[in-house]
Amino acid sequence: MSRILVVGASAAGLAAVETLRREGYDGTVTLVGDESHAFYDRPPLSKQILASQWEPGKLALRPPADLDALGLDLRLGTAATRLDLAGRTVHLADGTELPYDGLIVATGVRPRRLPGEGAHVLRTLGDALVLRDRLRRGSRLAVVGAGFLGSEAAAVARGLGAEVVLVEPAPVPLAHAVGAEVGRVLTQAHLDHGVDLRTGVAVVEAGAGGVRLADGELIDADEVLVAVGSVPNTDWLQGSGLTVADGLVCDEFSAAAPGVYGAGDVARWHNPLFGVEMRIEHRTNAAEQGMAAARNLLRPEARKPFAPVPYFWSDQYDMKIQAYGYLRGHDEVTVVDGDLTAGRFVAAYRTGDHLAGALAVGMPPKVLMSWRRMVAARAAWSDAVPSTASVVA
Amino acid sequence: MQVEVDESKCIAAGQCVLSAPEVFDQRDEDGIVVLLAERPGAELHDVVREAAGLCPAAAIRLAELVEG
Ligand SMILES: Cc1cc2nc3c(=O)[nH]c(=O)nc-3n(C[C@H](O)[C@H](O)[C@H](O)COP(=O)(O)OP(=O)(O)OC[C@H]3O[C@@H](n4cnc5c(N)ncnc54)[C@H](O)[C@@H]3O)c2cc1C
Ligand code: SF4
């Protein structure tokens, strides 16, 4: 293999190209990215950047010298527009055609939008800088979507003294992700901090000046942020013959076709640890899957299934939320330490007969490590959770 | 190899400890990374590189030293 092409120059793409070099691959590595800033980190966008605690320079994922040392053929500011799978060639927006022997797709996701013009989204550094410029004491921000992203932005805006209306289409925010009880606890923080939280309301339009609800009501706002989930960047793979279904569909090795791998937010793969297909939009998964894809691409004869325990964190107000495992589709949640109402707890999640994951708020992070180990070992629920623990959902 | 950590970036994910427990630990109270070995031995270099690559906050910086 002498030409490897990585499309998507962010966390997953970086992990992939670094791994290729670390594993001794000395052929050409071409990296294509449509943003002009390469390799910056996104999680601080809705936290320290929005709060003006950090300046953009601090987001660089690696110092320039470390990037230079990778010896990349870097093509930034240009998008991949088409993949010719049989001809092993990727076409770029600037007309370039790049042949490859191995390909890693790491194009991430983009924000889902709502009808209307002029609302903000929060995915890129540019998005974050525009929004932070507009947030000030007394200004009124409407956030559509009380998921982790919208919640973090709402928390920062309150901290800056803005008035915040948080509109959530689901009856209980985050219920699909962490369960109704834990979702209620996490969103109680918004009420405690003076956010006007409206749940179970459908939004039909979000634009400059406000949000229109299904019943016709208009919520006025100086700025509107839409945070209602994301869409995988797979348009450029249309017609290539690869399977796309809410993400690039990959097997347990993270392979989408011979010599073609997917990594990060864009990839949907079969995680053998949980026995299900998943697509994970977490920062740690981007790095882990980028590494795994690079290794499997280089050593097809010694491929390893990609079977991680997903990890996620979020910072809201003074709460630090951390979770290990795959909480979606769980059958039961139990508080195994602390107290839900005190805002300091560990909740364990059961799927079938197994411990599927654990989520902690306000706990020393080390506490979760033993839970992670049990999830990784596919611990039986009855072994992991003593029957005296309180069932909450 | 010289290892540096930026505590202000660390989000206490503990990925470094999972990969290289000989080199990284976390503070009990807030989980912020604690560097146990600034210049880990050559046998640890691979796991330290893995830890730096996995750190979700890019808080670990490695500088290769010319061993002499
Ligand atoms: C504001 C915000 C806060 C977050 N906070 C957290 C958090 O607290 N905890 C957590 O675990 N995760 C968090 N995340 C998620 C985390 O940032 C992502 O999981 C991670 O960035 C995924 O990395 P990736 O490389 O897969 O995709 P991305 O970072 O989306 O990168 C994909 C790159 O590919 C480029 N691209 C797309 N299409 C093309 C094309 N056709 N040609 C060339 N390039 C293309 C994109 O422009 C982008 O630069 C947050 C995300 C955001 C936006
Ligand atoms: S992996 Fe990074 S963020 Fe996590 S504890 Fe270690 S240094 Fe901190």
Short mmCIF file of C-alpha atoms and ligand atoms in Angstrom, two decimals:
data_model
loop_
_atom_site.label_atom_id
_atom_site.label_comp_id
_atom_site.label_asym_id
_atom_site.label_seq_id
_atom_site.Cartn_x
_atom_site.Cartn_y
_atom_site.Cartn_z
CA MET A 1 0.00 0.00 0.00
CA SER A 2 1.63 3.28 -1.01
CA ARG A 3 -1.19 5.84 -1.08
CA ILE A 4 -3.60 6.27 1.80
CA LEU A 5 -6.28 8.91 1.66
CA VAL A 6 -8.09 10.24 4.72
CA VAL A 7 -11.13 12.45 4.12
CA GLY A 8 -12.13 14.69 7.06
CA ALA A 9 -9.49 16.70 8.92
CA SER A 10 -10.74 16.64 12.49
CA ALA A 11 -10.45 14.39 15.54
CA ALA A 12 -11.01 11.06 13.78
CA GLY A 13 -8.90 11.98 10.76
CA LEU A 14 -6.06 13.16 12.97
CA ALA A 15 -6.10 9.97 15.04
CA ALA A 16 -6.01 7.98 11.80
CA VAL A 17 -3.06 9.79 10.22
CA GLU A 18 -1.06 9.77 13.46
CA THR A 19 -1.67 6.06 13.85
CA LEU A 20 -0.60 5.31 10.29
CA ARG A 21 2.76 6.96 10.97
CA ARG A 22 3.12 5.45 14.43
CA GLU A 23 2.56 2.01 12.97
CA GLY A 24 5.44 2.60 10.59
CA TYR A 25 3.58 3.34 7.39
CA ASP A 26 5.88 5.55 5.31
CA GLY A 27 3.91 5.90 2.08
CA THR A 28 1.91 8.94 1.00
CA VAL A 29 -0.80 10.10 3.39
CA THR A 30 -3.17 12.57 1.78
CA LEU A 31 -5.58 14.33 4.09
CA VAL A 32 -8.54 16.22 2.67
CA GLY A 33 -10.64 18.62 4.74
CA ASP A 34 -13.19 21.20 3.71
CA GLU A 35 -12.59 23.54 6.65
CA SER A 36 -9.67 25.90 6.39
CA HIS A 37 -8.71 25.52 10.06
CA ALA A 38 -7.23 22.07 10.50
CA PHE A 39 -7.45 19.90 13.59
CA TYR A 40 -9.19 21.96 16.21
CA ASP A 41 -11.24 20.52 19.00
CA ARG A 42 -15.02 20.90 19.08
CA PRO A 43 -16.10 20.14 22.67
CA PRO A 44 -14.73 23.45 24.01
CA LEU A 45 -16.82 25.36 21.42
CA SER A 46 -19.97 25.08 23.51
CA LYS A 47 -18.03 25.53 26.76
CA GLN A 48 -14.86 27.63 27.08
CA ILE A 49 -15.07 29.32 23.65
CA LEU A 50 -18.70 30.36 24.00
CA ALA A 51 -17.95 31.57 27.53
CA SER A 52 -14.93 33.56 26.23
CA GLN A 53 -12.69 31.74 28.71
CA TRP A 54 -10.42 30.48 25.96
CA GLU A 55 -9.25 32.01 22.75
CA PRO A 56 -9.39 29.91 19.57
CA GLY A 57 -5.64 29.20 19.58
CA LYS A 58 -6.11 26.87 22.52
CA LEU A 59 -8.29 24.56 20.42
CA ALA A 60 -5.45 23.37 18.20
CA LEU A 61 -5.25 19.62 18.57
CA ARG A 62 -1.50 19.53 17.94
CA PRO A 63 1.29 22.10 17.76
CA PRO A 64 2.33 22.88 14.16
CA ALA A 65 5.67 21.09 14.59
CA ASP A 66 3.92 17.83 15.50
CA LEU A 67 1.74 18.10 12.41
CA ASP A 68 4.73 18.85 10.18
CA ALA A 69 6.44 15.76 11.52
CA LEU A 70 3.62 13.62 10.08
CA GLY A 71 4.68 14.52 6.55
CA LEU A 72 1.14 14.82 5.21
CA ASP A 73 -0.05 15.76 1.77
CA LEU A 74 -2.58 18.19 3.21
CA ARG A 75 -5.51 19.45 1.10
CA LEU A 76 -7.47 21.87 3.23
CA GLY A 77 -10.35 24.12 2.29
CA THR A 78 -11.59 21.72 -0.37
CA ALA A 79 -14.31 19.11 -0.11
CA ALA A 80 -14.39 15.58 -1.45
CA THR A 81 -17.33 15.48 -3.85
CA ARG A 82 -17.36 11.94 -5.23
CA LEU A 83 -15.94 8.50 -4.62
CA ASP A 84 -15.23 6.10 -7.48
CA LEU A 85 -14.97 2.85 -5.56
CA ALA A 86 -14.06 0.59 -8.47
CA GLY A 87 -11.49 3.05 -9.78
CA ARG A 88 -10.19 3.77 -6.25
CA THR A 89 -10.31 7.52 -6.80
CA VAL A 90 -11.76 10.43 -4.83
CA HIS A 91 -12.78 13.59 -6.66
CA LEU A 92 -12.42 16.97 -4.99
CA ALA A 93 -14.40 20.19 -5.41
CA ASP A 94 -11.36 21.90 -6.89
CA GLY A 95 -11.25 19.37 -9.72
CA THR A 96 -8.41 17.25 -8.34
CA GLU A 97 -8.69 13.45 -8.65
CA LEU A 98 -6.88 11.53 -5.96
CA PRO A 99 -6.16 7.85 -6.47
CA TYR A 100 -5.72 5.74 -3.33
CA ASP A 101 -4.87 2.23 -2.21
CA GLY A 102 -6.57 2.68 1.17
CA LEU A 103 -9.30 5.15 2.20
CA ILE A 104 -10.54 6.33 5.58
CA VAL A 105 -13.80 8.26 5.67
CA ALA A 106 -13.93 10.66 8.64
CA THR A 107 -16.26 13.41 7.43
CA GLY A 108 -18.27 13.76 10.62
CA VAL A 109 -21.73 15.28 10.82
CA ARG A 110 -23.35 18.66 10.29
CA PRO A 111 -26.15 20.25 12.31
CA ARG A 112 -29.73 19.46 11.39
CA ARG A 113 -31.57 22.68 10.62
CA LEU A 114 -35.16 23.84 10.86
CA PRO A 115 -37.13 25.90 8.37
CA GLY A 116 -36.35 29.61 8.68
CA GLU A 117 -33.42 31.93 8.04
CA GLY A 118 -30.83 33.42 10.33
CA ALA A 119 -30.76 30.97 13.26
CA HIS A 120 -27.39 29.89 14.63
CA VAL A 121 -26.03 26.37 14.71
CA LEU A 122 -22.98 25.29 16.69
CA ARG A 123 -20.56 22.92 15.02
CA THR A 124 -17.57 24.89 13.78
CA LEU A 125 -15.21 27.42 15.30
CA GLY A 126 -16.82 30.05 13.06
CA ASP A 127 -20.28 29.19 14.41
CA ALA A 128 -19.07 29.52 18.00
CA LEU A 129 -17.34 32.85 17.43
CA VAL A 130 -20.40 34.37 15.76
CA LEU A 131 -22.69 33.24 18.57
CA ARG A 132 -20.40 34.36 21.37
CA ASP A 133 -20.18 37.78 19.78
CA ARG A 134 -23.94 38.12 20.07
CA LEU A 135 -24.41 36.88 23.63
CA ARG A 136 -24.45 39.51 26.29
CA ARG A 137 -26.08 40.38 29.58
CA GLY A 138 -29.77 41.02 29.07
CA SER A 139 -29.94 39.75 25.50
CA ARG A 140 -32.51 37.07 24.86
CA LEU A 141 -31.43 33.69 23.47
CA ALA A 142 -33.83 30.97 22.36
CA VAL A 143 -32.28 27.52 22.16
CA VAL A 144 -34.18 24.85 20.28
CA GLY A 145 -33.24 21.40 21.55
CA ALA A 146 -32.30 20.53 25.15
CA GLY A 147 -29.84 17.79 24.28
CA PHE A 148 -26.28 17.98 25.58
CA LEU A 149 -25.23 20.62 23.07
CA GLY A 150 -28.22 22.91 23.56
CA SER A 151 -28.00 22.45 27.32
CA GLU A 152 -24.34 23.44 27.43
CA ALA A 153 -25.01 26.53 25.34
CA ALA A 154 -27.98 27.48 27.52
CA ALA A 155 -25.84 27.10 30.65
CA VAL A 156 -23.06 29.28 29.25
CA ALA A 157 -25.52 31.93 28.08
CA ARG A 158 -27.08 32.09 31.56
CA GLY A 159 -23.60 32.42 33.02
CA LEU A 160 -23.07 35.43 30.76
CA GLY A 161 -26.28 36.99 32.01
CA ALA A 162 -28.42 36.39 28.93
CA GLU A 163 -32.11 35.53 29.22
CA VAL A 164 -32.60 32.00 27.93
CA VAL A 165 -35.65 30.18 26.63
CA LEU A 166 -34.95 26.50 26.05
CA VAL A 167 -37.50 24.82 23.82
CA GLU A 168 -37.52 21.03 23.68
CA PRO A 169 -39.79 19.08 21.34
CA ALA A 170 -39.67 15.90 23.49
CA PRO A 171 -41.72 15.71 26.69
CA VAL A 172 -38.61 14.97 28.77
CA PRO A 173 -35.26 16.29 27.57
CA LEU A 174 -32.58 13.61 27.05
CA ALA A 175 -35.00 10.80 27.87
CA HIS A 176 -34.02 8.84 24.77
CA ALA A 177 -30.35 9.12 25.69
CA VAL A 178 -30.24 8.67 29.46
CA GLY A 179 -33.75 7.74 30.54
CA ALA A 180 -36.60 9.93 31.79
CA GLU A 181 -35.60 10.16 35.46
CA VAL A 182 -31.99 11.11 34.83
CA GLY A 183 -33.13 13.43 32.03
CA ARG A 184 -35.42 15.22 34.48
CA VAL A 185 -32.61 15.62 37.00
CA LEU A 186 -30.25 17.03 34.39
CA THR A 187 -32.83 19.52 33.16
CA GLN A 188 -33.84 20.60 36.66
CA ALA A 189 -30.54 22.49 36.64
CA HIS A 190 -31.89 24.78 33.92
CA LEU A 191 -34.91 25.67 36.04
CA ASP A 192 -32.67 26.27 39.06
CA HIS A 193 -30.64 28.68 36.97
CA GLY A 194 -33.60 30.66 35.72
CA VAL A 195 -33.94 29.22 32.23
CA ASP A 196 -37.45 29.35 30.78
CA LEU A 197 -37.72 25.66 29.85
CA ARG A 198 -40.60 24.63 27.57
CA THR A 199 -40.89 20.93 26.91
CA GLY A 200 -43.10 18.94 24.59
CA VAL A 201 -43.54 21.80 22.15
CA ALA A 202 -43.05 21.35 18.44
CA VAL A 203 -41.08 24.06 16.68
CA VAL A 204 -42.02 24.67 13.07
CA GLU A 205 -39.69 27.54 12.28
CA ALA A 206 -36.54 29.05 13.75
CA GLY A 207 -35.07 32.21 12.32
CA ALA A 208 -33.56 35.54 13.16
CA GLY A 209 -35.85 37.14 15.73
CA GLY A 210 -37.49 34.09 17.15
CA VAL A 211 -39.05 30.67 17.08
CA ARG A 212 -42.50 29.73 15.84
CA LEU A 213 -44.29 26.87 17.58
CA ALA A 214 -46.76 24.45 16.00
CA ASP A 215 -49.70 26.16 17.74
CA GLY A 216 -48.72 29.46 16.13
CA GLU A 217 -47.13 31.02 19.20
CA LEU A 218 -44.05 33.10 18.49
CA ILE A 219 -41.20 33.18 20.99
CA ASP A 220 -39.24 36.37 20.45
CA ALA A 221 -35.50 36.29 20.83
CA ASP A 222 -32.51 38.36 19.83
CA GLU A 223 -30.67 35.20 18.81
CA VAL A 224 -31.81 31.67 18.11
CA LEU A 225 -29.65 28.57 18.37
CA VAL A 226 -30.89 25.37 16.75
CA ALA A 227 -29.43 22.26 18.39
CA VAL A 228 -31.70 19.45 17.25
CA GLY A 229 -29.23 16.79 16.26
CA SER A 230 -27.07 16.19 13.25
CA VAL A 231 -26.85 14.67 9.80
CA PRO A 232 -23.87 12.52 8.74
CA ASN A 233 -21.74 14.03 5.96
CA THR A 234 -22.19 11.22 3.47
CA ASP A 235 -23.57 13.14 0.48
CA TRP A 236 -20.27 12.78 -1.34
CA LEU A 237 -20.58 8.99 -1.08
CA GLN A 238 -23.93 8.90 -2.89
CA GLY A 239 -23.80 6.58 -5.85
CA SER A 240 -20.42 5.15 -4.86
CA GLY A 241 -21.84 1.74 -4.01
CA LEU A 242 -21.05 2.09 -0.29
CA THR A 243 -24.01 1.57 2.00
CA VAL A 244 -25.23 4.76 3.63
CA ALA A 245 -28.02 4.62 6.21
CA ASP A 246 -27.81 7.40 8.80
CA GLY A 247 -24.03 7.20 8.48
CA LEU A 248 -21.55 5.16 6.50
CA VAL A 249 -22.38 1.56 7.31
CA CYS A 250 -19.33 -0.43 8.44
CA ASP A 251 -18.75 -3.94 9.76
CA GLU A 252 -17.29 -4.91 13.12
CA PHE A 253 -13.80 -4.02 11.84
CA SER A 254 -15.05 -0.55 10.92
CA ALA A 255 -14.68 -1.47 7.23
CA ALA A 256 -17.20 -0.23 4.67
CA ALA A 257 -15.66 -2.10 1.70
CA PRO A 258 -12.29 -3.78 1.07
CA GLY A 259 -9.65 -1.12 1.78
CA VAL A 260 -12.25 1.46 2.86
CA TYR A 261 -12.87 2.28 6.52
CA GLY A 262 -15.12 4.70 8.39
CA ALA A 263 -14.30 6.50 11.65
CA GLY A 264 -15.84 9.00 14.03
CA ASP A 265 -19.25 10.68 13.98
CA VAL A 266 -19.95 9.66 10.37
CA ALA A 267 -19.49 5.90 10.89
CA ARG A 268 -22.19 3.42 11.81
CA TRP A 269 -20.64 0.12 12.71
CA HIS A 270 -21.41 -3.13 14.44
CA ASN A 271 -19.98 -3.02 17.96
CA PRO A 272 -19.54 -6.68 18.93
CA LEU A 273 -19.24 -5.82 22.63
CA PHE A 274 -22.90 -4.81 22.70
CA GLY A 275 -23.98 -6.83 19.68
CA VAL A 276 -25.62 -3.81 18.04
CA GLU A 277 -25.01 -1.33 15.28
CA MET A 278 -24.21 2.11 16.59
CA ARG A 279 -23.10 5.54 15.47
CA ILE A 280 -21.48 7.50 18.27
CA GLU A 281 -21.03 11.26 18.33
CA HIS A 282 -18.49 11.37 21.13
CA ARG A 283 -15.07 12.89 21.09
CA THR A 284 -13.30 9.83 22.51
CA ASN A 285 -14.90 7.55 19.95
CA ALA A 286 -13.55 9.68 17.13
CA ALA A 287 -9.98 9.10 18.37
CA GLU A 288 -10.47 5.42 19.15
CA GLN A 289 -12.13 4.62 15.86
CA GLY A 290 -9.62 6.65 13.86
CA MET A 291 -6.87 4.57 15.42
CA ALA A 292 -8.69 1.28 14.92
CA ALA A 293 -9.49 2.05 11.29
CA ALA A 294 -5.87 2.95 10.54
CA ARG A 295 -4.56 -0.24 12.12
CA ASN A 296 -7.04 -2.49 10.37
CA LEU A 297 -6.35 -0.81 7.05
CA LEU A 298 -2.60 -1.36 7.40
CA ARG A 299 -2.83 -4.96 8.63
CA PRO A 300 -5.77 -6.69 6.98
CA GLU A 301 -4.38 -10.08 8.01
CA ALA A 302 -4.46 -9.11 11.71
CA ARG A 303 -7.65 -7.05 11.79
CA LYS A 304 -9.28 -6.57 15.15
CA PRO A 305 -12.97 -5.91 15.75
CA PHE A 306 -13.64 -2.38 16.99
CA ALA A 307 -15.38 -3.05 20.30
CA PRO A 308 -15.03 0.03 22.53
CA VAL A 309 -16.93 1.06 25.62
CA PRO A 310 -18.20 4.48 24.50
CA TYR A 311 -17.34 7.39 26.81
CA PHE A 312 -19.04 10.74 27.00
CA TRP A 313 -18.79 13.84 29.18
CA SER A 314 -20.66 17.10 29.36
CA ASP A 315 -20.25 20.23 31.50
CA GLN A 316 -23.34 22.24 32.43
CA TYR A 317 -23.46 24.91 35.12
CA ASP A 318 -21.46 23.32 37.95
CA MET A 319 -22.39 19.79 36.89
CA LYS A 320 -19.93 17.43 35.35
CA ILE A 321 -21.68 14.55 33.63
CA GLN A 322 -19.74 11.46 32.60
CA ALA A 323 -20.99 8.24 31.09
CA TYR A 324 -19.51 4.95 29.99
CA GLY A 325 -21.27 2.38 27.87
CA TYR A 326 -24.23 2.32 25.53
CA LEU A 327 -27.23 3.72 27.33
CA ARG A 328 -29.67 3.93 24.43
CA GLY A 329 -32.51 1.45 24.39
CA HIS A 330 -31.89 0.43 28.00
CA ASP A 331 -34.53 -1.51 29.93
CA GLU A 332 -33.84 -0.24 33.47
CA VAL A 333 -31.95 2.45 35.37
CA THR A 334 -30.84 2.10 38.97
CA VAL A 335 -29.11 4.56 41.25
CA VAL A 336 -26.14 2.68 42.68
CA ASP A 337 -24.42 5.50 44.55
CA GLY A 338 -25.45 8.93 45.84
CA ASP A 339 -28.86 10.45 45.35
CA LEU A 340 -30.61 11.71 42.21
CA THR A 341 -32.19 14.68 43.94
CA ALA A 342 -28.90 15.77 45.52
CA GLY A 343 -27.32 16.05 42.07
CA ARG A 344 -24.56 13.63 43.07
CA PHE A 345 -25.07 10.11 41.86
CA VAL A 346 -24.07 7.13 39.79
CA ALA A 347 -26.81 5.48 37.76
CA ALA A 348 -26.37 2.04 36.22
CA TYR A 349 -28.17 1.00 33.03
CA ARG A 350 -29.44 -2.49 32.24
CA THR A 351 -30.08 -3.84 28.76
CA GLY A 352 -31.36 -7.40 28.78
CA ASP A 353 -29.35 -9.32 31.39
CA HIS A 354 -26.28 -7.12 31.08
CA LEU A 355 -24.85 -3.98 32.56
CA ALA A 356 -24.92 -1.68 29.52
CA GLY A 357 -23.42 1.44 31.06
CA ALA A 358 -23.19 3.91 33.90
CA LEU A 359 -23.64 7.66 34.19
CA ALA A 360 -22.30 9.84 36.98
CA VAL A 361 -22.96 13.42 38.01
CA GLY A 362 -20.90 15.26 40.57
CA MET A 363 -18.81 12.21 41.44
CA PRO A 364 -15.03 11.96 41.40
CA PRO A 365 -14.31 10.66 37.90
CA LYS A 366 -12.36 7.69 39.20
CA VAL A 367 -15.54 6.26 40.69
CA LEU A 368 -16.75 5.41 37.21
CA MET A 369 -13.70 3.37 36.28
CA SER A 370 -14.84 0.21 38.01
CA TRP A 371 -18.17 0.51 36.18
CA ARG A 372 -16.34 0.91 32.91
CA ARG A 373 -14.41 -2.28 33.61
CA MET A 374 -17.62 -4.18 34.27
CA VAL A 375 -19.22 -2.89 31.06
CA ALA A 376 -16.11 -3.90 29.12
CA ALA A 377 -16.32 -7.37 30.67
CA ARG A 378 -20.03 -7.70 29.71
CA ALA A 379 -20.90 -8.14 33.38
CA ALA A 380 -24.23 -9.73 34.18
CA TRP A 381 -26.63 -7.21 35.70
CA SER A 382 -27.21 -9.38 38.74
CA ASP A 383 -23.47 -9.43 39.48
CA ALA A 384 -22.90 -5.74 38.85
CA VAL A 385 -25.83 -4.26 40.73
CA PRO A 386 -26.82 -5.40 44.20
CA SER A 387 -30.56 -5.95 44.37
CA THR A 388 -30.95 -3.38 47.17
CA ALA A 389 -30.18 -0.47 44.84
CA SER A 390 -33.16 1.73 44.04
CA VAL A 391 -34.80 1.33 40.66
CA VAL A 392 -35.83 4.64 39.17
CA ALA A 393 -37.04 3.87 35.69
CA MET B 1 10.65 11.11 25.31
CA GLN B 2 9.44 14.07 27.36
CA VAL B 3 5.78 14.12 28.46
CA GLU B 4 3.92 17.32 29.29
CA VAL B 5 0.32 17.71 30.39
CA ASP B 6 -1.88 20.79 30.26
CA GLU B 7 -4.08 20.61 33.34
CA SER B 8 -6.24 23.47 32.12
CA LYS B 9 -7.32 21.41 29.12
CA CYS B 10 -7.77 18.06 30.88
CA ILE B 11 -11.43 17.04 31.16
CA ALA B 12 -10.74 14.10 33.46
CA ALA B 13 -11.67 11.42 30.98
CA GLY B 14 -9.06 9.02 32.29
CA GLN B 15 -8.23 7.62 28.85
CA CYS B 16 -4.55 8.21 29.60
CA VAL B 17 -4.75 6.14 32.77
CA LEU B 18 -6.41 3.30 30.92
CA SER B 19 -3.63 3.23 28.31
CA ALA B 20 -0.58 3.95 30.45
CA PRO B 21 -1.20 3.59 34.20
CA GLU B 22 2.56 3.63 34.80
CA VAL B 23 2.78 7.19 33.51
CA PHE B 24 -0.57 8.82 34.25
CA ASP B 25 -2.86 8.97 37.23
CA GLN B 26 -5.88 11.12 38.08
CA ARG B 27 -6.40 13.26 41.16
CA ASP B 28 -8.97 11.64 43.41
CA GLU B 29 -11.18 14.67 43.88
CA ASP B 30 -11.59 16.06 40.36
CA GLY B 31 -9.95 13.49 38.11
CA ILE B 32 -7.43 15.92 36.64
CA VAL B 33 -4.42 14.16 35.19
CA VAL B 34 -1.32 13.64 37.32
CA LEU B 35 1.93 12.92 35.53
CA LEU B 36 3.84 10.13 37.25
CA ALA B 37 6.81 10.01 34.91
CA GLU B 38 8.02 12.93 32.82
CA ARG B 39 10.52 10.81 30.97
CA PRO B 40 9.12 7.31 30.77
CA GLY B 41 11.39 4.46 29.76
CA ALA B 42 11.53 3.28 26.16
CA GLU B 43 9.34 0.25 26.93
CA LEU B 44 6.50 2.63 27.73
CA HIS B 45 6.76 4.86 24.69
CA ASP B 46 4.15 3.02 22.66
CA VAL B 47 1.50 3.13 25.36
CA VAL B 48 2.26 6.78 26.09
CA ARG B 49 1.83 7.65 22.41
CA GLU B 50 -1.43 5.75 22.46
CA ALA B 51 -2.54 7.72 25.54
CA ALA B 52 -1.68 11.04 23.91
CA GLY B 53 -3.60 10.03 20.80
CA LEU B 54 -6.65 8.98 22.80
CA CYS B 55 -6.81 11.96 25.15
CA PRO B 56 -10.05 13.68 24.10
CA ALA B 57 -8.78 17.08 25.21
CA ALA B 58 -5.39 17.02 23.49
CA ALA B 59 -3.96 17.73 26.94
CA ILE B 60 -0.92 15.46 26.55
CA ARG B 61 2.05 16.67 24.56
CA LEU B 62 5.02 14.49 23.72
CA ALA B 63 8.41 15.73 22.70
CA GLU B 64 10.88 13.22 21.38
CA LEU B 65 14.27 13.71 22.98
CA VAL B 66 17.46 12.80 21.25
CA GLU B 67 18.59 10.05 23.58
CA GLY B 68 22.24 10.45 24.42
C1 LIG C 1 -20.12 22.21 20.18
C2 LIG C 1 -19.80 20.75 20.37
C3 LIG C 1 -19.57 20.27 21.67
C4 LIG C 1 -19.24 18.94 21.87
N1 LIG C 1 -19.03 18.50 23.15
C5 LIG C 1 -18.73 17.20 23.37
C6 LIG C 1 -18.50 16.71 24.68
O1 LIG C 1 -18.61 17.45 25.67
N2 LIG C 1 -18.18 15.41 24.83
C7 LIG C 1 -18.05 14.56 23.78
O2 LIG C 1 -17.77 13.38 23.97
N3 LIG C 1 -18.24 14.99 22.52
C8 LIG C 1 -18.59 16.28 22.28
N4 LIG C 1 -18.79 16.73 21.00
C9 LIG C 1 -18.70 15.77 19.88
C10 LIG C 1 -17.29 15.69 19.30
O3 LIG C 1 -16.81 16.97 19.05
C11 LIG C 1 -17.34 14.87 18.02
O4 LIG C 1 -17.71 13.56 18.36
C12 LIG C 1 -16.04 14.85 17.25
O5 LIG C 1 -15.69 16.13 16.83
C13 LIG C 1 -16.13 13.93 16.05
O6 LIG C 1 -14.98 13.99 15.29
P1 LIG C 1 -14.97 13.54 13.77
O7 LIG C 1 -13.56 13.73 13.33
O8 LIG C 1 -15.62 12.23 13.62
O9 LIG C 1 -15.95 14.54 13.02
P2 LIG C 1 -15.92 16.11 12.85
O10 LIG C 1 -15.26 16.75 14.04
O11 LIG C 1 -17.30 16.52 12.49
O12 LIG C 1 -14.97 16.34 11.61
C14 LIG C 1 -15.30 16.02 10.30
C15 LIG C 1 -14.55 16.95 9.39
O13 LIG C 1 -14.74 16.55 8.04
C16 LIG C 1 -15.06 17.69 7.27
N5 LIG C 1 -15.82 17.26 6.08
C17 LIG C 1 -17.13 16.96 6.01
N6 LIG C 1 -17.46 16.60 4.75
C18 LIG C 1 -16.34 16.69 4.01
C19 LIG C 1 -16.03 16.45 2.65
N7 LIG C 1 -16.96 16.02 1.79
N8 LIG C 1 -14.76 16.64 2.23
C20 LIG C 1 -13.80 17.05 3.11
N9 LIG C 1 -14.04 17.28 4.42
C21 LIG C 1 -15.28 17.10 4.86
C22 LIG C 1 -15.85 18.54 8.22
O14 LIG C 1 -15.91 19.88 7.78
C23 LIG C 1 -15.03 18.39 9.48
O15 LIG C 1 -13.94 19.25 9.54
C24 LIG C 1 -19.14 18.06 20.77
C25 LIG C 1 -19.38 18.55 19.47
C26 LIG C 1 -19.71 19.87 19.27
C27 LIG C 1 -19.98 20.38 17.88
S1 SF4 C 2 -6.97 11.41 28.87
FE1 SF4 C 2 -6.58 13.59 28.70
S2 SF4 C 2 -8.44 14.54 29.46
FE2 SF4 C 2 -8.47 12.44 30.17
S3 SF4 C 2 -7.54 12.47 32.21
FE3 SF4 C 2 -5.93 12.03 30.76
S4 SF4 C 2 -5.08 14.04 30.25
FE4 SF4 C 2 -7.03 14.41 31.21
#
